[in-house]
PDB file of C-alpha atoms in Angstrom:
ATOM      1  CA  MET A 220     146.357  66.304 123.916  1.00  0.00           C
ATOM      2  CA  GLN A 221     143.113  64.816 122.582  1.00  0.00           C
ATOM      3  CA  SER A 222     141.346  68.076 124.215  1.00  0.00           C
ATOM      4  CA  ASN A 223     143.906  70.198 122.526  1.00  0.00           C
ATOM      5  CA  ARG A 224     143.289  68.707 119.218  1.00  0.00           C
ATOM      6  CA  ARG A 225     139.587  69.220 119.675  1.00  0.00           C
ATOM      7  CA  SER A 226     139.993  72.835 120.502  1.00  0.00           C
ATOM      8  CA  ILE A 227     142.202  73.235 117.298  1.00  0.00           C
ATOM      9  CA  PHE A 228     139.479  71.717 115.121  1.00  0.00           C
ATOM     10  CA  LEU A 229     136.822  73.948 116.661  1.00  0.00           C
ATOM     11  CA  ALA A 230     138.920  77.022 116.057  1.00  0.00           C
ATOM     12  CA  ALA A 231     139.771  76.031 112.474  1.00  0.00           C
ATOM     13  CA  GLY A 232     135.970  75.407 111.872  1.00  0.00           C
ATOM     14  CA  MET A 233     135.099  78.747 113.151  1.00  0.00           C
ATOM     15  CA  LEU A 234     137.719  80.486 110.837  1.00  0.00           C
ATOM     16  CA  LEU A 235     136.393  78.608 107.759  1.00  0.00           C
ATOM     17  CA  ALA A 236     132.897  79.541 108.638  1.00  0.00           C
ATOM     18  CA  SER A 237     133.622  83.275 109.469  1.00  0.00           C
ATOM     19  CA  PRO A 238     133.469  84.541 105.880  1.00  0.00           C
ATOM     20  CA  ALA A 239     129.929  83.144 105.585  1.00  0.00           C
ATOM     21  CA  ILE A 240     129.018  84.589 109.055  1.00  0.00           C
ATOM     22  CA  MET A 241     130.461  88.014 107.851  1.00  0.00           C
ATOM     23  CA  ARG A 242     128.533  87.944 104.578  1.00  0.00           C
ATOM     24  CA  HIS A 243     125.479  87.176 106.517  1.00  0.00           C
ATOM     25  CA  ALA A 244     125.990  90.020 108.692  1.00  0.00           C
ATOM     26  CA  MET A 245     126.704  92.437 105.832  1.00  0.00           C
ATOM     27  CA  ALA A 246     123.659  91.286 103.951  1.00  0.00           C
ATOM     28  CA  GLN A 247     121.240  92.506 106.730  1.00  0.00           C
ATOM     29  CA  PRO A 248     119.441  95.663 105.474  1.00  0.00           C
ATOM     30  CA  ALA A 249     119.795  98.889 107.464  1.00  0.00           C
ATOM     31  CA  PRO A 250     116.455  99.997 109.097  1.00  0.00           C
ATOM     32  CA  ALA A 251     114.335 102.217 106.658  1.00  0.00           C
ATOM     33  CA  PRO A 252     114.313 105.794 107.500  1.00  0.00           C
ATOM     34  CA  GLN A 253     111.000 106.992 108.989  1.00  0.00           C
ATOM     35  CA  THR A 254     110.755 110.148 106.980  1.00  0.00           C
ATOM     36  CA  GLN A 255     109.263 110.840 103.466  1.00  0.00           C
ATOM     37  CA  ALA A 256     111.701 111.419 100.525  1.00  0.00           C
ATOM     38  CA  PRO A 257     111.997 115.090  99.613  1.00  0.00           C
ATOM     39  CA  GLY A 258     108.837 116.328  97.957  1.00  0.00           C
ATOM     40  CA  PHE A 259     109.720 117.872  94.494  1.00  0.00           C
ATOM     41  CA  TYR A 260     108.915 116.807  91.030  1.00  0.00           C
ATOM     42  CA  ARG A 261     109.977 118.183  87.526  1.00  0.00           C
ATOM     43  CA  PHE A 262     108.378 118.274  84.033  1.00  0.00           C
ATOM     44  CA  LYS A 263     108.783 120.165  80.835  1.00  0.00           C
ATOM     45  CA  VAL A 264     106.600 122.718  79.093  1.00  0.00           C
ATOM     46  CA  GLY A 265     108.345 123.053  75.811  1.00  0.00           C
ATOM     47  CA  SER A 266     111.884 124.238  76.610  1.00  0.00           C
ATOM     48  CA  PHE A 267     110.651 125.451  80.035  1.00  0.00           C
ATOM     49  CA  THR A 268     111.096 123.368  83.232  1.00  0.00           C
ATOM     50  CA  VAL A 269     108.478 123.247  85.905  1.00  0.00           C
ATOM     51  CA  THR A 270     109.240 122.083  89.400  1.00  0.00           C
ATOM     52  CA  THR A 271     106.484 121.495  91.961  1.00  0.00           C
ATOM     53  CA  VAL A 272     107.647 121.682  95.561  1.00  0.00           C
ATOM     54  CA  HIS A 273     105.665 120.249  98.433  1.00  0.00           C
ATOM     55  CA  ASP A 274     105.031 122.538 101.476  1.00  0.00           C
ATOM     56  CA  GLY A 275     103.201 120.143 103.627  1.00  0.00           C
ATOM     57  CA  PHE A 276      99.441 119.989 104.643  1.00  0.00           C
ATOM     58  CA  VAL A 277      96.974 120.968 107.248  1.00  0.00           C
ATOM     59  CA  ALA A 278      93.879 119.179 108.532  1.00  0.00           C
ATOM     60  CA  ARG A 279      90.874 121.206 109.548  1.00  0.00           C
ATOM     61  CA  PRO A 280      87.274 120.426 110.649  1.00  0.00           C
ATOM     62  CA  LEU A 281      85.016 119.515 107.828  1.00  0.00           C
ATOM     63  CA  GLU A 282      81.848 120.761 109.295  1.00  0.00           C
ATOM     64  CA  GLY A 283      81.474 124.394 107.994  1.00  0.00           C
ATOM     65  CA  PHE A 284      83.942 123.957 105.248  1.00  0.00           C
ATOM     66  CA  VAL A 285      81.161 123.892 102.544  1.00  0.00           C
ATOM     67  CA  ARG A 286      78.567 126.637 103.370  1.00  0.00           C
ATOM     68  CA  ASN A 287      75.789 125.629 100.949  1.00  0.00           C
ATOM     69  CA  ALA A 288      75.589 121.983 101.320  1.00  0.00           C
ATOM     70  CA  PRO A 289      74.665 119.503 104.106  1.00  0.00           C
ATOM     71  CA  LEU A 290      77.724 117.930 105.945  1.00  0.00           C
ATOM     72  CA  ALA A 291      76.356 114.476 104.704  1.00  0.00           C
ATOM     73  CA  GLU A 292      76.481 115.436 101.135  1.00  0.00           C
ATOM     74  CA  VAL A 293      80.033 116.729 101.265  1.00  0.00           C
ATOM     75  CA  GLN A 294      81.140 113.656 103.321  1.00  0.00           C
ATOM     76  CA  GLY A 295      79.659 111.499 100.413  1.00  0.00           C
ATOM     77  CA  VAL A 296      81.734 113.361  97.877  1.00  0.00           C
ATOM     78  CA  LEU A 297      84.996 112.765 100.062  1.00  0.00           C
ATOM     79  CA  ARG A 298      84.012 109.241 100.666  1.00  0.00           C
ATOM     80  CA  ASP A 299      83.838 108.604  96.815  1.00  0.00           C
ATOM     81  CA  ALA A 300      87.195 110.085  96.366  1.00  0.00           C
ATOM     82  CA  PHE A 301      88.637 107.859  99.313  1.00  0.00           C
ATOM     83  CA  LEU A 302      89.462 110.775 101.417  1.00  0.00           C
ATOM     84  CA  PRO A 303      88.667 111.246 105.168  1.00  0.00           C
ATOM     85  CA  THR A 304      85.125 112.239 106.079  1.00  0.00           C
ATOM     86  CA  ASP A 305      85.658 113.708 109.507  1.00  0.00           C
ATOM     87  CA  ARG A 306      88.215 116.387 108.435  1.00  0.00           C
ATOM     88  CA  MET A 307      89.453 118.258 105.477  1.00  0.00           C
ATOM     89  CA  VAL A 308      93.103 117.628 104.578  1.00  0.00           C
ATOM     90  CA  ILE A 309      94.535 120.505 102.652  1.00  0.00           C
ATOM     91  CA  PRO A 310      97.894 119.941 100.893  1.00  0.00           C
ATOM     92  CA  TYR A 311     100.144 122.834  99.778  1.00  0.00           C
ATOM     93  CA  THR A 312     102.379 122.757  96.569  1.00  0.00           C
ATOM     94  CA  VAL A 313     104.256 125.594  95.149  1.00  0.00           C
ATOM     95  CA  THR A 314     105.147 125.785  91.490  1.00  0.00           C
ATOM     96  CA  PHE A 315     108.462 127.072  90.209  1.00  0.00           C
ATOM     97  CA  LEU A 316     109.277 127.767  86.537  1.00  0.00           C
ATOM     98  CA  ASP A 317     112.762 128.005  84.900  1.00  0.00           C
ATOM     99  CA  THR A 318     112.473 129.689  81.488  1.00  0.00           C
ATOM    100  CA  GLY A 319     116.125 129.728  80.882  1.00  0.00           C
ATOM    101  CA  ARG A 320     115.933 133.556  81.398  1.00  0.00           C
ATOM    102  CA  ASP A 321     113.927 133.737  84.616  1.00  0.00           C
ATOM    103  CA  LEU A 322     113.548 131.544  87.738  1.00  0.00           C
ATOM    104  CA  ILE A 323     109.948 132.212  88.726  1.00  0.00           C
ATOM    105  CA  VAL A 324     108.046 131.068  91.807  1.00  0.00           C
ATOM    106  CA  PHE A 325     104.196 131.317  91.849  1.00  0.00           C
ATOM    107  CA  ASP A 326     103.281 132.315  95.359  1.00  0.00           C
ATOM    108  CA  SER A 327     105.672 131.829  98.293  1.00  0.00           C
ATOM    109  CA  GLY A 328     104.357 129.109 100.530  1.00  0.00           C
ATOM    110  CA  ASN A 329     103.736 129.223 104.185  1.00  0.00           C
ATOM    111  CA  GLY A 330     107.186 130.228 105.093  1.00  0.00           C
ATOM    112  CA  VAL A 331     108.922 129.673 108.428  1.00  0.00           C
ATOM    113  CA  THR A 332     106.729 127.588 110.753  1.00  0.00           C
ATOM    114  CA  PRO A 333     107.114 126.280 114.321  1.00  0.00           C
ATOM    115  CA  ALA A 334     108.937 123.046 114.787  1.00  0.00           C
ATOM    116  CA  GLY A 335     106.779 120.064 114.392  1.00  0.00           C
ATOM    117  CA  ALA A 336     104.280 121.804 112.094  1.00  0.00           C
ATOM    118  CA  THR A 337     102.918 120.010 109.222  1.00  0.00           C
ATOM    119  CA  ILE A 338     103.478 122.898 106.936  1.00  0.00           C
ATOM    120  CA  GLY A 339     106.437 124.996 106.025  1.00  0.00           C
ATOM    121  CA  ARG A 340     108.143 122.090 104.237  1.00  0.00           C
ATOM    122  CA  MET A 341     109.027 124.127 101.075  1.00  0.00           C
ATOM    123  CA  ILE A 342     112.404 125.398 102.402  1.00  0.00           C
ATOM    124  CA  ALA A 343     113.859 122.036 102.860  1.00  0.00           C
ATOM    125  CA  ASN A 344     112.349 120.741  99.590  1.00  0.00           C
ATOM    126  CA  MET A 345     113.748 123.585  97.720  1.00  0.00           C
ATOM    127  CA  GLN A 346     117.202 122.689  98.831  1.00  0.00           C
ATOM    128  CA  ALA A 347     116.699 119.084  97.977  1.00  0.00           C
ATOM    129  CA  ALA A 348     115.432 120.153  94.460  1.00  0.00           C
ATOM    130  CA  GLY A 349     118.600 122.476  94.073  1.00  0.00           C
ATOM    131  CA  ILE A 350     116.490 125.730  94.043  1.00  0.00           C
ATOM    132  CA  ASP A 351     118.476 128.629  95.526  1.00  0.00           C
ATOM    133  CA  PRO A 352     116.184 131.396  96.825  1.00  0.00           C
ATOM    134  CA  THR A 353     118.764 133.981  95.893  1.00  0.00           C
ATOM    135  CA  LYS A 354     118.546 133.000  92.160  1.00  0.00           C
ATOM    136  CA  VAL A 355     114.738 133.584  91.999  1.00  0.00           C
ATOM    137  CA  THR A 356     114.169 136.449  89.748  1.00  0.00           C
ATOM    138  CA  ARG A 357     110.379 136.859  90.095  1.00  0.00           C
ATOM    139  CA  VAL A 358     107.789 136.040  92.714  1.00  0.00           C
ATOM    140  CA  VAL A 359     104.407 136.004  90.941  1.00  0.00           C
ATOM    141  CA  MET A 360     101.476 136.131  93.296  1.00  0.00           C
ATOM    142  CA  SER A 361      97.986 134.951  92.792  1.00  0.00           C
ATOM    143  CA  HIS A 362      96.476 136.449  95.729  1.00  0.00           C
ATOM    144  CA  PHE A 363      97.303 137.580  99.400  1.00  0.00           C
ATOM    145  CA  HIS A 364      96.058 134.977 101.692  1.00  0.00           C
ATOM    146  CA  GLY A 365      98.679 134.005 104.407  1.00  0.00           C
ATOM    147  CA  ASP A 366      99.466 130.576 103.007  1.00  0.00           C
ATOM    148  CA  HIS A 367     100.503 132.191  99.747  1.00  0.00           C
ATOM    149  CA  VAL A 368     102.381 135.390 100.997  1.00  0.00           C
ATOM    150  CA  ASN A 369     103.923 134.264 104.281  1.00  0.00           C
ATOM    151  CA  GLY A 370     106.920 132.648 102.669  1.00  0.00           C
ATOM    152  CA  LEU A 371     107.969 136.137 101.298  1.00  0.00           C
ATOM    153  CA  LEU A 372     109.903 136.645 104.590  1.00  0.00           C
ATOM    154  CA  ASN A 373     112.647 134.443 106.031  1.00  0.00           C
ATOM    155  CA  ALA A 374     113.323 133.579 109.671  1.00  0.00           C
ATOM    156  CA  GLU A 375     114.880 136.870 110.291  1.00  0.00           C
ATOM    157  CA  GLY A 376     112.001 138.829 108.855  1.00  0.00           C
ATOM    158  CA  ALA A 377     113.963 139.889 105.626  1.00  0.00           C
ATOM    159  CA  ALA A 378     113.101 139.069 102.031  1.00  0.00           C
ATOM    160  CA  ALA A 379     113.342 135.328 101.521  1.00  0.00           C
ATOM    161  CA  PHE A 380     113.910 135.986  97.838  1.00  0.00           C
ATOM    162  CA  PRO A 381     116.314 138.917  98.098  1.00  0.00           C
ATOM    163  CA  ASN A 382     117.029 139.292  94.413  1.00  0.00           C
ATOM    164  CA  ALA A 383     113.395 138.881  93.041  1.00  0.00           C
ATOM    165  CA  GLU A 384     110.873 141.175  91.630  1.00  0.00           C
ATOM    166  CA  VAL A 385     107.474 140.670  93.151  1.00  0.00           C
ATOM    167  CA  ILE A 386     104.568 140.761  90.600  1.00  0.00           C
ATOM    168  CA  VAL A 387     101.041 141.348  91.996  1.00  0.00           C
ATOM    169  CA  PRO A 388      97.506 141.557  90.519  1.00  0.00           C
ATOM    170  CA  GLU A 389      96.399 145.224  90.471  1.00  0.00           C
ATOM    171  CA  ALA A 390      92.906 144.175  91.657  1.00  0.00           C
ATOM    172  CA  GLU A 391      94.401 142.304  94.641  1.00  0.00           C
ATOM    173  CA  ILE A 392      96.759 144.946  96.003  1.00  0.00           C
ATOM    174  CA  ALA A 393      94.266 147.675  95.381  1.00  0.00           C
ATOM    175  CA  TRP A 394      91.756 145.759  97.645  1.00  0.00           C
ATOM    176  CA  TRP A 395      94.153 144.636 100.507  1.00  0.00           C
ATOM    177  CA  GLY A 396      96.205 147.809 100.307  1.00  0.00           C
ATOM    178  CA  ASP A 397      93.289 150.090 101.231  1.00  0.00           C
ATOM    179  CA  ALA A 398      92.485 149.815 104.961  1.00  0.00           C
ATOM    180  CA  THR A 399      89.006 151.360 104.352  1.00  0.00           C
ATOM    181  CA  ASN A 400      88.069 147.982 102.651  1.00  0.00           C
ATOM    182  CA  GLU A 401      88.455 146.125 105.967  1.00  0.00           C
ATOM    183  CA  THR A 402      84.914 146.512 107.164  1.00  0.00           C
ATOM    184  CA  ARG A 403      83.676 145.308 103.782  1.00  0.00           C
ATOM    185  CA  SER A 404      85.757 142.031 103.973  1.00  0.00           C
ATOM    186  CA  PRO A 405      84.732 138.756 105.530  1.00  0.00           C
ATOM    187  CA  GLU A 406      85.736 138.823 109.106  1.00  0.00           C
ATOM    188  CA  GLY A 407      87.995 135.840 108.830  1.00  0.00           C
ATOM    189  CA  GLN A 408      90.038 137.577 106.046  1.00  0.00           C
ATOM    190  CA  ARG A 409      90.540 140.868 107.691  1.00  0.00           C
ATOM    191  CA  ALA A 410      94.121 139.876 108.875  1.00  0.00           C
ATOM    192  CA  ASN A 411      95.083 139.933 105.283  1.00  0.00           C
ATOM    193  CA  PHE A 412      95.419 143.764 105.331  1.00  0.00           C
ATOM    194  CA  ALA A 413      98.119 143.981 107.876  1.00  0.00           C
ATOM    195  CA  ASN A 414      99.819 140.624 106.917  1.00  0.00           C
ATOM    196  CA  SER A 415     100.296 141.333 103.350  1.00  0.00           C
ATOM    197  CA  ALA A 416     101.501 144.822 103.912  1.00  0.00           C
ATOM    198  CA  ARG A 417     104.092 143.450 106.191  1.00  0.00           C
ATOM    199  CA  ARG A 418     105.167 140.612 103.934  1.00  0.00           C
ATOM    200  CA  LEU A 419     105.505 142.883 100.904  1.00  0.00           C
ATOM    201  CA  ALA A 420     107.257 145.781 102.637  1.00  0.00           C
ATOM    202  CA  PRO A 421     110.838 144.420 102.049  1.00  0.00           C
ATOM    203  CA  TYR A 422     110.068 144.300  98.198  1.00  0.00           C
ATOM    204  CA  ALA A 423     108.496 147.870  97.912  1.00  0.00           C
ATOM    205  CA  ALA A 424     111.185 149.016  95.490  1.00  0.00           C
ATOM    206  CA  ARG A 425     110.833 145.791  93.399  1.00  0.00           C
ATOM    207  CA  LEU A 426     106.973 145.678  93.115  1.00  0.00           C
ATOM    208  CA  ARG A 427     105.211 145.464  89.830  1.00  0.00           C
ATOM    209  CA  ARG A 428     101.512 145.574  89.392  1.00  0.00           C
ATOM    210  CA  ILE A 429      99.677 143.794  86.520  1.00  0.00           C
ATOM    211  CA  GLY A 430      96.221 143.611  85.150  1.00  0.00           C
ATOM    212  CA  PRO A 431      94.335 140.830  83.482  1.00  0.00           C
ATOM    213  CA  ASP A 432      95.854 139.214  80.283  1.00  0.00           C
ATOM    214  CA  ALA A 433      99.222 140.841  81.020  1.00  0.00           C
ATOM    215  CA  GLU A 434     102.564 139.541  79.963  1.00  0.00           C
ATOM    216  CA  VAL A 435     104.553 138.757  83.204  1.00  0.00           C
ATOM    217  CA  VAL A 436     107.645 137.588  81.411  1.00  0.00           C
ATOM    218  CA  PRO A 437     107.696 136.093  77.782  1.00  0.00           C
ATOM    219  CA  GLY A 438     105.586 132.885  77.882  1.00  0.00           C
ATOM    220  CA  VAL A 439     103.727 133.778  81.059  1.00  0.00           C
ATOM    221  CA  ARG A 440     100.308 135.710  81.044  1.00  0.00           C
ATOM    222  CA  SER A 441      97.837 136.477  83.754  1.00  0.00           C
ATOM    223  CA  VAL A 442      94.362 135.329  83.703  1.00  0.00           C
ATOM    224  CA  ALA A 443      91.757 137.066  85.833  1.00  0.00           C
ATOM    225  CA  ALA A 444      90.073 134.548  88.078  1.00  0.00           C
ATOM    226  CA  TYR A 445      88.364 136.755  90.726  1.00  0.00           C
ATOM    227  CA  GLY A 446      86.171 135.541  93.449  1.00  0.00           C
ATOM    228  CA  HIS A 447      88.248 133.460  95.851  1.00  0.00           C
ATOM    229  CA  THR A 448      89.841 136.930  96.585  1.00  0.00           C
ATOM    230  CA  PRO A 449      89.007 140.261  94.836  1.00  0.00           C
ATOM    231  CA  GLY A 450      91.995 139.997  92.565  1.00  0.00           C
ATOM    232  CA  HIS A 451      92.731 136.209  92.506  1.00  0.00           C
ATOM    233  CA  THR A 452      94.658 135.388  89.411  1.00  0.00           C
ATOM    234  CA  CYS A 453      95.805 132.365  87.440  1.00  0.00           C
ATOM    235  CA  TYR A 454      98.838 132.272  85.093  1.00  0.00           C
ATOM    236  CA  HIS A 455      98.983 130.772  81.671  1.00  0.00           C
ATOM    237  CA  ILE A 456     102.352 129.392  80.482  1.00  0.00           C
ATOM    238  CA  ALA A 457     103.377 128.562  76.946  1.00  0.00           C
ATOM    239  CA  ASP A 458     106.325 127.782  75.023  1.00  0.00           C
ATOM    240  CA  GLY A 459     105.951 126.597  71.458  1.00  0.00           C
ATOM    241  CA  ALA A 460     102.949 124.402  71.183  1.00  0.00           C
ATOM    242  CA  ASP A 461     103.174 123.237  74.792  1.00  0.00           C
ATOM    243  CA  GLN A 462     101.031 125.024  77.542  1.00  0.00           C
ATOM    244  CA  MET A 463      99.920 124.824  81.173  1.00  0.00           C
ATOM    245  CA  MET A 464      98.130 126.979  83.597  1.00  0.00           C
ATOM    246  CA  PHE A 465      98.810 127.487  87.287  1.00  0.00           C
ATOM    247  CA  VAL A 466      95.399 127.688  88.570  1.00  0.00           C
ATOM    248  CA  ALA A 467      96.232 128.768  92.196  1.00  0.00           C
ATOM    249  CA  ASP A 468      93.113 128.476  94.365  1.00  0.00           C
ATOM    250  CA  THR A 469      90.442 128.323  91.764  1.00  0.00           C
ATOM    251  CA  THR A 470      89.493 125.344  93.795  1.00  0.00           C
ATOM    252  CA  ASN A 471      90.777 124.016  97.080  1.00  0.00           C
ATOM    253  CA  ARG A 472      91.131 120.185  96.853  1.00  0.00           C
ATOM    254  CA  PRO A 473      89.882 119.096  93.309  1.00  0.00           C
ATOM    255  CA  GLU A 474      88.342 115.900  94.604  1.00  0.00           C
ATOM    256  CA  LEU A 475      85.788 118.067  96.438  1.00  0.00           C
ATOM    257  CA  LEU A 476      85.473 121.379  94.548  1.00  0.00           C
ATOM    258  CA  ALA A 477      86.184 120.510  90.814  1.00  0.00           C
ATOM    259  CA  ARG A 478      83.843 117.499  91.243  1.00  0.00           C
ATOM    260  CA  ARG A 479      81.243 119.641  92.593  1.00  0.00           C
ATOM    261  CA  PRO A 480      82.058 123.320  91.495  1.00  0.00           C
ATOM    262  CA  GLU A 481      78.774 124.607  92.898  1.00  0.00           C
ATOM    263  CA  PHE A 482      79.961 124.152  96.449  1.00  0.00           C
ATOM    264  CA  HIS A 483      80.894 127.407  98.130  1.00  0.00           C
ATOM    265  CA  ILE A 484      83.579 127.205 100.696  1.00  0.00           C
ATOM    266  CA  ILE A 485      84.613 129.205 103.817  1.00  0.00           C
ATOM    267  CA  PHE A 486      87.741 130.586 102.150  1.00  0.00           C
ATOM    268  CA  ASP A 487      86.076 132.244  99.194  1.00  0.00           C
ATOM    269  CA  PHE A 488      85.703 136.089  99.469  1.00  0.00           C
ATOM    270  CA  ASP A 489      82.787 136.100  97.003  1.00  0.00           C
ATOM    271  CA  ALA A 490      81.563 132.500  96.494  1.00  0.00           C
ATOM    272  CA  VAL A 491      79.279 133.337  93.648  1.00  0.00           C
ATOM    273  CA  ALA A 492      81.951 134.821  91.743  1.00  0.00           C
ATOM    274  CA  ALA A 493      84.368 131.998  92.668  1.00  0.00           C
ATOM    275  CA  GLU A 494      82.043 129.435  91.331  1.00  0.00           C
ATOM    276  CA  ALA A 495      81.709 131.271  87.966  1.00  0.00           C
ATOM    277  CA  THR A 496      85.325 131.620  87.722  1.00  0.00           C
ATOM    278  CA  ARG A 497      85.858 127.947  88.583  1.00  0.00           C
ATOM    279  CA  ARG A 498      83.489 126.908  85.710  1.00  0.00           C
ATOM    280  CA  ARG A 499      85.154 129.371  83.109  1.00  0.00           C
ATOM    281  CA  ILE A 500      88.760 128.448  83.989  1.00  0.00           C
ATOM    282  CA  TYR A 501      88.046 124.687  84.281  1.00  0.00           C
ATOM    283  CA  ASP A 502      86.052 124.744  80.980  1.00  0.00           C
ATOM    284  CA  ARG A 503      88.954 126.272  79.216  1.00  0.00           C
ATOM    285  CA  VAL A 504      91.721 123.910  80.521  1.00  0.00           C
ATOM    286  CA  ALA A 505      89.426 120.876  80.013  1.00  0.00           C
ATOM    287  CA  THR A 506      88.335 121.844  76.460  1.00  0.00           C
ATOM    288  CA  ASP A 507      91.887 122.774  75.334  1.00  0.00           C
ATOM    289  CA  ARG A 508      93.426 119.879  77.216  1.00  0.00           C
ATOM    290  CA  ILE A 509      95.839 122.201  79.145  1.00  0.00           C
ATOM    291  CA  ARG A 510      98.047 120.736  81.794  1.00  0.00           C
ATOM    292  CA  ILE A 511      97.589 122.447  85.176  1.00  0.00           C
ATOM    293  CA  THR A 512      99.247 122.759  88.544  1.00  0.00           C
ATOM    294  CA  GLY A 513      97.147 123.772  91.580  1.00  0.00           C
ATOM    295  CA  TYR A 514      98.304 125.061  95.101  1.00  0.00           C
ATOM    296  CA  HIS A 515      95.972 122.689  96.906  1.00  0.00           C
ATOM    297  CA  PHE A 516      96.024 119.695  94.513  1.00  0.00           C
ATOM    298  CA  PRO A 517      97.428 116.362  95.726  1.00  0.00           C
ATOM    299  CA  PHE A 518     101.245 116.302  95.257  1.00  0.00           C
ATOM    300  CA  PRO A 519     102.778 116.557  92.825  1.00  0.00           C
ATOM    301  CA  ALA A 520      99.845 118.688  91.815  1.00  0.00           C
ATOM    302  CA  ASN A 521     100.388 118.204  88.131  1.00  0.00           C
ATOM    303  CA  GLY A 522      97.761 116.787  85.617  1.00  0.00           C
ATOM    304  CA  PHE A 523      94.558 117.580  83.700  1.00  0.00           C
ATOM    305  CA  LEU A 524      90.906 118.182  84.233  1.00  0.00           C
ATOM    306  CA  ALA A 525      88.262 116.347  82.322  1.00  0.00           C
ATOM    307  CA  LYS A 526      84.616 117.566  82.114  1.00  0.00           C
ATOM    308  CA  GLU A 527      82.328 115.009  83.867  1.00  0.00           C
ATOM    309  CA  GLY A 528      78.644 115.611  84.185  1.00  0.00           C
ATOM    310  CA  SER A 529      78.188 119.109  85.750  1.00  0.00           C
ATOM    311  CA  GLY A 530      81.653 119.011  87.279  1.00  0.00           C
ATOM    312  CA  TYR A 531      85.287 118.058  86.517  1.00  0.00           C
ATOM    313  CA  ARG A 532      87.466 115.198  87.273  1.00  0.00           C
ATOM    314  CA  PHE A 533      91.239 115.657  88.167  1.00  0.00           C
ATOM    315  CA  VAL A 534      93.520 113.241  86.126  1.00  0.00           C
ATOM    316  CA  ALA A 535      97.011 113.108  87.375  1.00  0.00           C
ATOM    317  CA  ALA A 536      99.610 113.431  84.662  1.00  0.00           C
ATOM    318  CA  ASP A 537     101.745 110.403  83.890  1.00  0.00           C
ATOM    319  CA  TRP A 538     104.762 110.177  86.111  1.00  0.00           C
ATOM    320  CA  SER A 539     107.994 110.790  84.143  1.00  0.00           C
ATOM    321  CA  GLY A 540     111.353 109.669  85.367  1.00  0.00           C
ATOM    322  CA  ALA A 541     113.273 112.394  83.799  1.00  0.00           C
ATOM    323  CA  VAL A 542     112.879 115.799  82.040  1.00  0.00           C
TER     324      VAL A 542
END
């Protein structure tokens, strides 16, 4: 009998304690996911809404990336920026603009890439941002390097933006659209001829060519920025008193190329012209305090450039929690 009473007391104690045990079990946090949050960010330019969408990154050898400076000097600039000195890590960020009348994307990202690749993240990040590629009305190209045009096609090889007009700089399509220019192009860029033709083909009936200082849509104008490629073009965006500029590939990473605009990199078609363009465009945005987005700037690729010595310093814009 005494044994039975002991068992009853023990059982009653467990029942009284069970809510506390349950609360403790419920309070244990779930393991944190091992993936990054979706990569998109929004801000306003007047009444326009800008969304930057991350497309991943690549790492490439640093040696030979800058052609007119010793490796040790390049490493020193990267070290000062707290970046790796044994490789060049290049991010990709695509800029979308909603004017209320048009949904525009500047360049098209890397497109569909093999599983496990560190690039090609734009498609998933567009979905997370609520951007439907069928609602994009204009694809505005800065130039025809593969990381900018490959996203024009989807996994089936059809138009990734099926209802969009594609707007291209006249000087850019004139060069890469003429096969007789192939032998006059840097060897590493000759693949652009066939690649850009294939990527643009589904849009042939919806292709518009523009010159410098042309109105793309109300509030968006082209800005000639030749050098990185023969027709490389930036785009100035304005609504009311607010303005910004998509500076495309005027530099690669700003911590290196804006800081040292005299550096000539492997990707520039005409490095001397690219340097002159870099200084002209960056003098303008620094002097007029124009917000910028850049294709290879650190995500969310949104901020300002300040003149500093013979170069420029990238100043990330203040993070805003809402638009």
